Amino acid sequence: MKGSVQTVRRFAKTLLDVAAATDRAAAVRADRAELRRWLAEAPAFGVFAACARLGGAEARGRAVRELAGAAGLQTLTTEFLARVEAAGALERLGDILDECDRLERDRAGILRAEIATARPLDDVRQAELARRLAAGRPLEISYREDPGLLGGFVARVGERVYDGSVAGRLARLRRRLADA
């Protein structure tokens, strides 16, 4: 259960709940950005996190606390890291941070949208597509190009997928003709 989805969610929810209850949400958000930087730019930290057998439990806990202290992380974040390490889940730190981001968006009522298009959209078309997909809800949108699309778009908004691609339209037409 060390690396389970439930463990990741539990750690993320606990960190956000305690940070909010102690009015340290903004400071902990900044610490999470620093932790992401560690994961991306410090290969030694990644190896340390992934290798739970590297050093004894006491030494690892001390090392995590010293790293967090040297980086100037909040006491709350330091304790959080120590608990994640003690549970043997430090290798899932990236997943925990991702879950924190998702929970924050959910709590703020913000849906995440990913839109793939064959070619880049101009600002006017991006705004129109965003307006139509949002339907009055706040969205956090990321765009990417997918040369595999002949035209149109494929959008994932929350758990829903909207397929406005040429291939998607042709598939729907093919099904309708087959049913007729």
Short mmCIF file of C-alpha atoms in Angstrom, two decimals:
data_model
loop_
_atom_site.label_atom_id
_atom_site.label_comp_id
_atom_site.label_asym_id
_atom_site.label_seq_id
_atom_site.Cartn_x
_atom_site.Cartn_y
_atom_site.Cartn_z
CA MET A 1 0.00 0.00 0.00
CA LYS A 2 3.06 2.25 0.19
CA GLY A 3 2.64 3.52 -3.35
CA SER A 4 -1.11 3.18 -3.73
CA VAL A 5 -3.42 5.83 -5.08
CA GLN A 6 -5.12 6.00 -1.67
CA THR A 7 -1.81 6.77 0.01
CA VAL A 8 -1.03 9.51 -2.51
CA ARG A 9 -4.48 11.05 -2.02
CA ARG A 10 -4.28 10.80 1.77
CA PHE A 11 -0.94 12.59 1.92
CA ALA A 12 -2.04 15.30 -0.52
CA LYS A 13 -5.34 15.92 1.26
CA THR A 14 -3.67 16.01 4.67
CA LEU A 15 -1.06 18.53 3.55
CA LEU A 16 -3.66 20.82 1.98
CA ASP A 17 -6.04 20.54 4.94
CA VAL A 18 -3.38 21.31 7.54
CA ALA A 19 -1.95 24.17 5.44
CA ALA A 20 -5.41 25.71 5.07
CA ALA A 21 -6.25 25.27 8.76
CA THR A 22 -3.03 27.03 9.78
CA ASP A 23 -3.26 29.80 7.15
CA ARG A 24 -0.09 28.58 5.45
CA ALA A 25 -1.57 27.49 2.13
CA ALA A 26 0.37 30.06 0.07
CA ALA A 27 3.69 29.26 1.79
CA VAL A 28 3.16 25.52 1.35
CA ARG A 29 2.25 26.09 -2.31
CA ALA A 30 5.63 27.82 -2.74
CA ASP A 31 7.34 24.92 -0.97
CA ARG A 32 5.63 22.48 -3.35
CA ALA A 33 7.12 24.41 -6.28
CA GLU A 34 10.54 24.05 -4.67
CA LEU A 35 10.00 20.31 -4.21
CA ARG A 36 9.07 20.02 -7.89
CA ARG A 37 12.32 21.79 -8.72
CA TRP A 38 14.21 19.24 -6.61
CA LEU A 39 12.59 16.38 -8.50
CA ALA A 40 13.29 17.97 -11.88
CA GLU A 41 16.77 19.39 -11.34
CA ALA A 42 18.43 17.36 -8.58
CA PRO A 43 19.08 13.82 -9.80
CA ALA A 44 20.62 12.87 -6.45
CA PHE A 45 17.36 13.67 -4.68
CA GLY A 46 15.46 11.55 -7.21
CA VAL A 47 17.78 8.61 -6.57
CA PHE A 48 17.47 9.11 -2.81
CA ALA A 49 13.66 9.22 -3.08
CA ALA A 50 13.47 6.15 -5.31
CA CYS A 51 15.84 4.00 -3.26
CA ALA A 52 14.13 3.46 0.07
CA ARG A 53 16.91 1.06 1.12
CA LEU A 54 19.56 3.75 0.73
CA GLY A 55 20.47 4.37 4.37
CA GLY A 56 18.57 3.40 7.50
CA ALA A 57 15.18 4.81 8.45
CA GLU A 58 16.61 7.17 11.05
CA ALA A 59 19.36 8.45 8.75
CA ARG A 60 16.89 8.99 5.90
CA GLY A 61 14.51 10.90 8.14
CA ARG A 62 17.35 13.09 9.37
CA ALA A 63 18.55 13.67 5.79
CA VAL A 64 15.07 14.74 4.65
CA ARG A 65 14.77 17.18 7.55
CA GLU A 66 18.23 18.61 6.89
CA LEU A 67 17.53 19.05 3.16
CA ALA A 68 14.23 20.77 3.87
CA GLY A 69 15.83 23.01 6.49
CA ALA A 70 18.71 23.97 4.19
CA ALA A 71 16.20 24.86 1.46
CA GLY A 72 14.24 27.06 3.88
CA LEU A 73 11.03 25.04 3.60
CA GLN A 74 8.22 25.65 6.06
CA THR A 75 8.17 23.51 9.20
CA LEU A 76 4.85 22.09 8.02
CA THR A 77 6.37 21.02 4.71
CA THR A 78 9.41 19.57 6.47
CA GLU A 79 7.20 17.47 8.75
CA PHE A 80 5.13 16.41 5.75
CA LEU A 81 8.28 15.21 3.93
CA ALA A 82 9.46 13.37 7.03
CA ARG A 83 6.12 11.56 7.31
CA VAL A 84 6.10 10.67 3.61
CA GLU A 85 9.63 9.28 4.04
CA ALA A 86 8.69 7.36 7.19
CA ALA A 87 5.79 5.76 5.30
CA GLY A 88 8.18 4.68 2.55
CA ALA A 89 6.33 6.78 -0.02
CA LEU A 90 8.99 9.36 -0.90
CA GLU A 91 9.36 7.81 -4.35
CA ARG A 92 5.75 8.91 -5.01
CA LEU A 93 6.42 12.54 -4.06
CA GLY A 94 5.78 13.74 -7.62
CA ASP A 95 2.41 11.97 -7.63
CA ILE A 96 1.55 13.49 -4.26
CA LEU A 97 2.39 16.98 -5.54
CA ASP A 98 0.28 16.39 -8.66
CA GLU A 99 -2.61 15.28 -6.46
CA CYS A 100 -2.21 18.44 -4.35
CA ASP A 101 -2.56 20.52 -7.53
CA ARG A 102 -5.64 18.55 -8.61
CA LEU A 103 -7.29 18.88 -5.20
CA GLU A 104 -6.61 22.63 -5.11
CA ARG A 105 -8.23 23.05 -8.52
CA ASP A 106 -11.21 20.94 -7.42
CA ARG A 107 -11.66 22.94 -4.23
CA ALA A 108 -11.56 26.18 -6.22
CA GLY A 109 -14.08 24.79 -8.72
CA ILE A 110 -11.57 24.97 -11.57
CA LEU A 111 -11.71 22.32 -14.27
CA ARG A 112 -8.57 21.37 -16.15
CA ALA A 113 -8.84 21.24 -19.91
CA GLU A 114 -6.34 19.85 -22.40
CA ILE A 115 -6.96 20.74 -26.01
CA ALA A 116 -5.13 19.10 -28.91
CA THR A 117 -5.27 20.64 -32.37
CA ALA A 118 -3.59 19.78 -35.68
CA ARG A 119 -2.12 23.28 -35.94
CA PRO A 120 -1.76 26.15 -33.49
CA LEU A 121 -4.91 28.20 -32.95
CA ASP A 122 -4.84 31.98 -33.10
CA ASP A 123 -5.93 33.94 -30.01
CA VAL A 124 -9.46 34.51 -31.31
CA ARG A 125 -10.07 30.81 -31.95
CA GLN A 126 -8.53 29.83 -28.61
CA ALA A 127 -10.83 32.27 -26.82
CA GLU A 128 -13.91 31.02 -28.69
CA LEU A 129 -13.11 27.37 -28.03
CA ALA A 130 -12.42 28.12 -24.36
CA ARG A 131 -15.71 30.01 -24.04
CA ARG A 132 -17.68 27.13 -25.55
CA LEU A 133 -16.00 24.45 -23.45
CA ALA A 134 -16.17 26.42 -20.20
CA ALA A 135 -19.95 26.82 -20.23
CA GLY A 136 -19.65 29.34 -17.39
CA ARG A 137 -17.16 27.32 -15.34
CA PRO A 138 -13.58 28.44 -14.64
CA LEU A 139 -11.11 26.46 -16.75
CA GLU A 140 -7.37 25.99 -16.65
CA ILE A 141 -6.49 25.24 -20.27
CA SER A 142 -3.37 23.82 -21.87
CA TYR A 143 -3.02 23.59 -25.64
CA ARG A 144 -0.84 21.22 -27.62
CA GLU A 145 -0.34 20.35 -31.25
CA ASP A 146 -1.06 16.84 -32.48
CA PRO A 147 -0.02 16.44 -36.11
CA GLY A 148 -1.93 13.14 -36.16
CA LEU A 149 -5.17 15.10 -36.20
CA LEU A 150 -6.17 16.02 -39.74
CA GLY A 151 -8.19 18.96 -38.50
CA GLY A 152 -10.48 20.05 -35.71
CA PHE A 153 -9.69 19.39 -32.06
CA VAL A 154 -9.90 16.89 -29.23
CA ALA A 155 -10.54 18.38 -25.79
CA ARG A 156 -10.49 16.71 -22.39
CA VAL A 157 -12.37 18.81 -19.84
CA GLY A 158 -12.28 17.18 -16.46
CA GLU A 159 -13.33 13.59 -17.16
CA ARG A 160 -15.20 14.38 -20.39
CA VAL A 161 -13.74 14.14 -23.89
CA TYR A 162 -15.05 16.26 -26.75
CA ASP A 163 -13.94 14.98 -30.14
CA GLY A 164 -14.35 17.65 -32.79
CA SER A 165 -11.63 16.17 -34.98
CA VAL A 166 -12.11 15.20 -38.61
CA ALA A 167 -11.43 11.56 -37.74
CA GLY A 168 -13.99 11.69 -34.92
CA ARG A 169 -16.63 13.24 -37.14
CA LEU A 170 -16.02 10.62 -39.85
CA ALA A 171 -16.28 7.81 -37.28
CA ARG A 172 -19.62 9.17 -36.01
CA LEU A 173 -20.90 9.48 -39.59
CA ARG A 174 -19.77 5.91 -40.32
CA ARG A 175 -21.70 4.63 -37.25
CA ARG A 176 -24.85 6.54 -38.25
CA LEU A 177 -24.71 5.15 -41.77
CA ALA A 178 -24.13 1.62 -40.47
CA ASP A 179 -27.14 1.96 -38.12
CA ALA A 180 -29.42 3.25 -40.89
#
